[in-house]
Tab-separated table of C-alpha atoms and ligand atoms in Angstrom:
chain	number	residue	atom	x	y	z
A	1	MET	CA	0.208	-0.040	-0.203
A	2	LEU	CA	1.835	3.155	-1.383
A	3	VAL	CA	0.823	6.662	0.265
A	4	ARG	CA	1.802	10.103	-0.669
A	5	LEU	CA	2.278	12.715	1.873
A	6	LEU	CA	3.402	16.778	1.092
A	7	TYR	CA	4.014	19.370	4.310
A	8	ALA	CA	5.626	22.255	4.503
A	9	SER	CA	7.460	24.150	7.433
A	10	ARG	CA	9.576	26.761	8.609
A	11	ALA	CA	13.699	26.314	8.737
A	12	VAL	CA	14.240	27.492	12.072
A	13	ASP	CA	18.085	28.102	10.371
A	14	PRO	CA	18.068	28.386	7.092
A	15	LYS	CA	21.949	28.330	6.264
A	16	PRO	CA	23.003	26.131	3.246
A	17	GLU	CA	24.792	23.234	6.068
A	18	VAL	CA	21.765	22.607	7.811
A	19	ILE	CA	19.912	21.649	4.623
A	20	GLU	CA	22.835	19.795	3.457
A	21	VAL	CA	22.373	17.500	6.480
A	22	ILE	CA	19.130	17.021	6.029
A	23	LEU	CA	19.603	16.017	2.673
A	24	ALA	CA	22.252	13.711	3.399
A	25	GLN	CA	20.531	12.415	6.318
A	26	SER	CA	17.649	11.598	3.820
A	27	ARG	CA	19.683	10.291	1.391
A	28	GLN	CA	21.439	7.628	3.940
A	29	PHE	CA	18.092	6.368	5.411
A	30	ASN	CA	15.271	6.832	3.187
A	31	PRO	CA	16.639	3.811	0.771
A	32	ALA	CA	16.178	1.102	4.042
A	33	THR	CA	12.797	1.744	4.239
A	34	GLY	CA	11.457	2.717	0.388
A	35	ILE	CA	11.025	6.284	1.144
A	36	THR	CA	11.249	8.145	-2.110
A	37	GLY	CA	10.638	11.851	-2.554
A	38	ILE	CA	11.679	15.632	-3.184
A	39	LEU	CA	12.427	18.372	-1.077
A	40	CYS	CA	11.867	21.755	-2.098
A	41	TYR	CA	13.375	24.897	0.367
A	42	GLY	CA	13.819	28.935	-0.212
A	43	GLY	CA	12.926	32.117	1.597
A	44	GLY	CA	13.403	29.887	5.092
A	45	ILE	CA	10.274	27.410	4.089
A	46	PHE	CA	10.574	23.770	3.237
A	47	LEU	CA	7.966	22.028	0.615
A	48	GLN	CA	8.521	17.995	0.789
A	49	ALA	CA	7.147	15.396	-0.784
A	50	LEU	CA	7.152	11.778	0.895
A	51	GLU	CA	6.176	8.705	-1.093
A	52	GLY	CA	6.300	5.275	0.317
A	53	GLY	CA	4.489	2.648	2.141
A	54	ARG	CA	1.684	3.764	4.766
A	55	MET	CA	3.902	2.676	7.783
A	56	ALA	CA	7.086	3.845	6.682
A	57	VAL	CA	5.597	7.456	5.606
A	58	SER	CA	3.834	7.837	8.860
A	59	ASP	CA	6.624	6.593	10.742
A	60	LEU	CA	8.911	9.306	8.934
A	61	TYR	CA	6.769	11.922	9.409
A	62	GLY	CA	6.454	11.294	12.844
A	63	HIS	CA	10.123	12.104	13.312
A	64	ILE	CA	9.921	15.397	10.786
A	65	GLN	CA	7.311	16.655	13.226
A	66	LYS	CA	9.854	16.514	16.263
A	67	ASP	CA	12.768	17.522	14.134
A	68	PRO	CA	13.717	20.882	16.227
A	69	ARG	CA	15.488	22.184	12.710
A	70	HIS	CA	12.202	23.533	11.820
A	71	LYS	CA	8.790	24.679	13.031
A	72	ASP	CA	4.966	25.164	11.822
A	73	VAL	CA	4.826	21.936	10.114
A	74	VAL	CA	1.708	21.650	8.546
A	75	LEU	CA	0.050	18.685	6.397
A	76	LEU	CA	-0.967	19.612	3.074
A	77	HIS	CA	-2.122	16.654	1.439
A	78	TYR	CA	-2.181	12.942	2.043
A	79	GLU	CA	-3.460	10.411	-0.357
A	80	GLU	CA	-3.015	6.714	-0.910
A	81	ILE	CA	-1.549	5.976	-4.369
A	82	THR	CA	-1.246	3.061	-7.455
A	83	GLU	CA	2.261	4.592	-8.161
A	84	ARG	CA	5.091	7.163	-7.302
A	85	ARG	CA	5.617	10.253	-9.079
A	86	PHE	CA	9.155	10.910	-7.324
A	87	GLY	CA	10.218	7.728	-7.580
A	88	GLY	CA	13.766	8.543	-9.132
A	89	TRP	CA	14.434	10.145	-5.923
A	90	THR	CA	15.828	8.897	-2.191
A	91	MET	CA	15.256	12.741	-1.815
A	92	GLY	CA	15.319	15.148	-4.663
A	93	GLN	CA	16.416	18.460	-3.832
A	94	VAL	CA	15.020	21.821	-5.734
A	95	ASN	CA	16.569	24.923	-4.376
A	96	VAL	CA	13.689	27.721	-5.090
A	97	GLU	CA	16.029	30.699	-5.377
A	98	ARG	CA	17.459	28.722	-8.685
A	99	ILE	CA	14.666	28.381	-11.040
A	100	ASN	CA	12.599	30.458	-12.960
A	101	THR	CA	10.714	32.401	-11.140
A	102	SER	CA	7.711	32.106	-13.802
A	103	ILE	CA	7.520	28.576	-12.588
A	104	LEU	CA	6.613	30.139	-9.123
A	105	LEU	CA	3.957	33.098	-10.945
A	106	LYS	CA	2.465	30.218	-12.391
A	107	TYR	CA	0.891	28.831	-9.193
A	108	ALA	CA	1.216	31.740	-7.081
A	109	GLU	CA	0.773	35.411	-6.323
A	110	ARG	CA	4.104	36.171	-5.836
A	111	ALA	CA	7.582	34.485	-7.440
A	112	GLU	CA	8.166	32.990	-4.192
A	113	LEU	CA	7.809	29.621	-2.785
A	114	ASP	CA	4.484	29.994	-0.145
A	115	PRO	CA	2.471	26.777	0.788
A	116	TYR	CA	0.983	28.599	3.834
A	117	SER	CA	-1.005	30.645	1.162
A	118	VAL	CA	-1.868	27.852	-1.482
A	119	SER	CA	-3.709	24.655	-1.571
A	120	GLY	CA	-2.193	21.103	-1.111
A	121	THR	CA	-3.237	20.702	-4.677
A	122	VAL	CA	-1.673	23.405	-6.125
A	123	SER	CA	1.881	22.850	-4.573
A	124	LEU	CA	1.572	19.389	-5.637
A	125	ALA	CA	1.347	20.354	-9.210
A	126	LEU	CA	4.003	22.796	-8.368
A	127	LEU	CA	6.261	20.055	-7.448
A	128	GLU	CA	5.024	18.107	-10.733
A	129	GLU	CA	5.868	21.664	-12.796
A	130	LEU	CA	9.548	21.280	-11.440
A	131	MET	CA	9.680	17.706	-12.201
A	132	ALA	CA	8.801	18.348	-15.690
A	133	THR	CA	11.340	21.064	-16.410
A	134	ALA	CA	14.375	19.348	-14.587
A	135	SER	CA	14.752	21.598	-11.658
A	136	ILE	CA	15.025	18.430	-9.080
A	137	VAL	CA	18.715	17.615	-8.668
A	138	GLY	CA	19.977	14.429	-6.764
A	139	ARG	CA	18.285	11.461	-8.869
A	140	THR	CA	19.459	8.192	-7.644
B	201	LIG	P1	16.685	9.637	16.928
B	201	LIG	O1	16.026	8.607	17.274
B	201	LIG	O2	17.016	10.791	17.631
B	201	LIG	O3	18.369	9.534	16.486
B	201	LIG	C1	18.632	8.058	16.206
B	201	LIG	C2	20.080	7.765	15.102
B	201	LIG	O4	19.688	7.263	14.238
B	201	LIG	C3	20.678	9.358	15.083
B	201	LIG	O5	21.296	10.008	15.409
B	201	LIG	C4	21.185	9.060	13.418
B	201	LIG	O6	21.980	8.436	13.500
B	201	LIG	C5	20.351	7.829	12.974
B	201	LIG	N1	18.512	8.355	11.937
B	201	LIG	C6	18.635	9.193	11.326
B	201	LIG	N2	17.599	9.410	10.675
B	201	LIG	C7	17.272	8.027	10.873
B	201	LIG	C8	16.281	7.383	10.116
B	201	LIG	N3	15.092	7.833	9.417
B	201	LIG	N4	15.890	6.198	10.477
B	201	LIG	C9	16.901	5.579	11.362
B	201	LIG	N5	17.990	5.785	12.264
B	201	LIG	C10	18.371	7.018	11.584
B	201	LIG	N6	15.371	12.131	7.533
B	201	LIG	C11	14.933	11.189	6.837
B	201	LIG	O7	14.875	9.945	7.368
B	201	LIG	N7	14.322	11.153	5.696
B	201	LIG	C12	13.433	12.489	4.960
B	201	LIG	O8	13.070	12.370	3.994
B	201	LIG	C13	13.432	13.537	5.965
B	201	LIG	N8	13.416	14.731	5.456
B	201	LIG	C14	13.584	15.631	6.224
B	201	LIG	C15	13.092	16.990	6.126
B	201	LIG	C16	13.133	17.996	7.026
B	201	LIG	C17	12.697	19.270	6.265
B	201	LIG	C18	13.533	18.067	8.346
B	201	LIG	C19	13.765	19.071	9.305
B	201	LIG	C20	14.192	16.836	8.291
B	201	LIG	C21	14.005	15.364	7.860
B	201	LIG	N9	14.302	14.134	8.175
B	201	LIG	C22	14.897	13.306	7.563
B	201	LIG	C23	14.871	14.070	9.083
B	201	LIG	C24	14.018	13.413	10.645
B	201	LIG	O9	13.047	14.736	10.939
B	201	LIG	C25	15.173	13.003	11.625
B	201	LIG	O10	15.859	13.378	12.014
B	201	LIG	C26	14.955	11.553	11.341
B	201	LIG	O11	14.233	10.608	11.058
B	201	LIG	C27	15.707	10.825	12.596
B	201	LIG	O12	14.736	10.921	13.509
B	201	LIG	P2	15.199	11.264	15.441
B	201	LIG	O13	16.147	12.121	15.412
B	201	LIG	O14	14.129	10.709	16.208
B	201	LIG	O15	15.981	10.078	15.373
């Protein structure tokens, strides 16, 4: 049983080194639990999609919610799925500051990552667009 979960949060200390450690940790541990996904960050905000078995995703999200490196963790979207969309990434990465602003403007009032002000469906559509425009790095 596969599920997809999407959440947003605010970094407590949005230094590149902190994000690198989170990505390294994700890429180290996700393969063993069969988790795949995308971590998008910009302007101190994280947007992460997690896919995998229902129990594995639920367990990981429980840990993530308690992680002191971020705050204001909000669930945006959760669904049972028949297939993965982000299966090529143990944890793909998108630095929003490096992408074409027209992609952000397509889905939001301003050219910034603000999943708090749009629906989960819109945030998921943004991730799909990032995938279609090859903006996601770190394919494994
Ligand atoms: P603890 O029980 O406190 O730590 C035990 C030890 O286990 C750690 O010292 C470490 O060496 C090791 N460990 C670390 N991660 C895991 C793990 N997943 N499973 C088993 N042992 C582990 N973590 C991910 O694994 N995948 C992600 O995709 C992911 N995305 C994140 C996104 C954001 C924005 C943030 C802030 C964190 C993310 N994390 C991710 C890290 C996650 O929040 C936890 O730090 C991690 O799951 C370990 O949980 P813990 O600190 O409660 O473990």
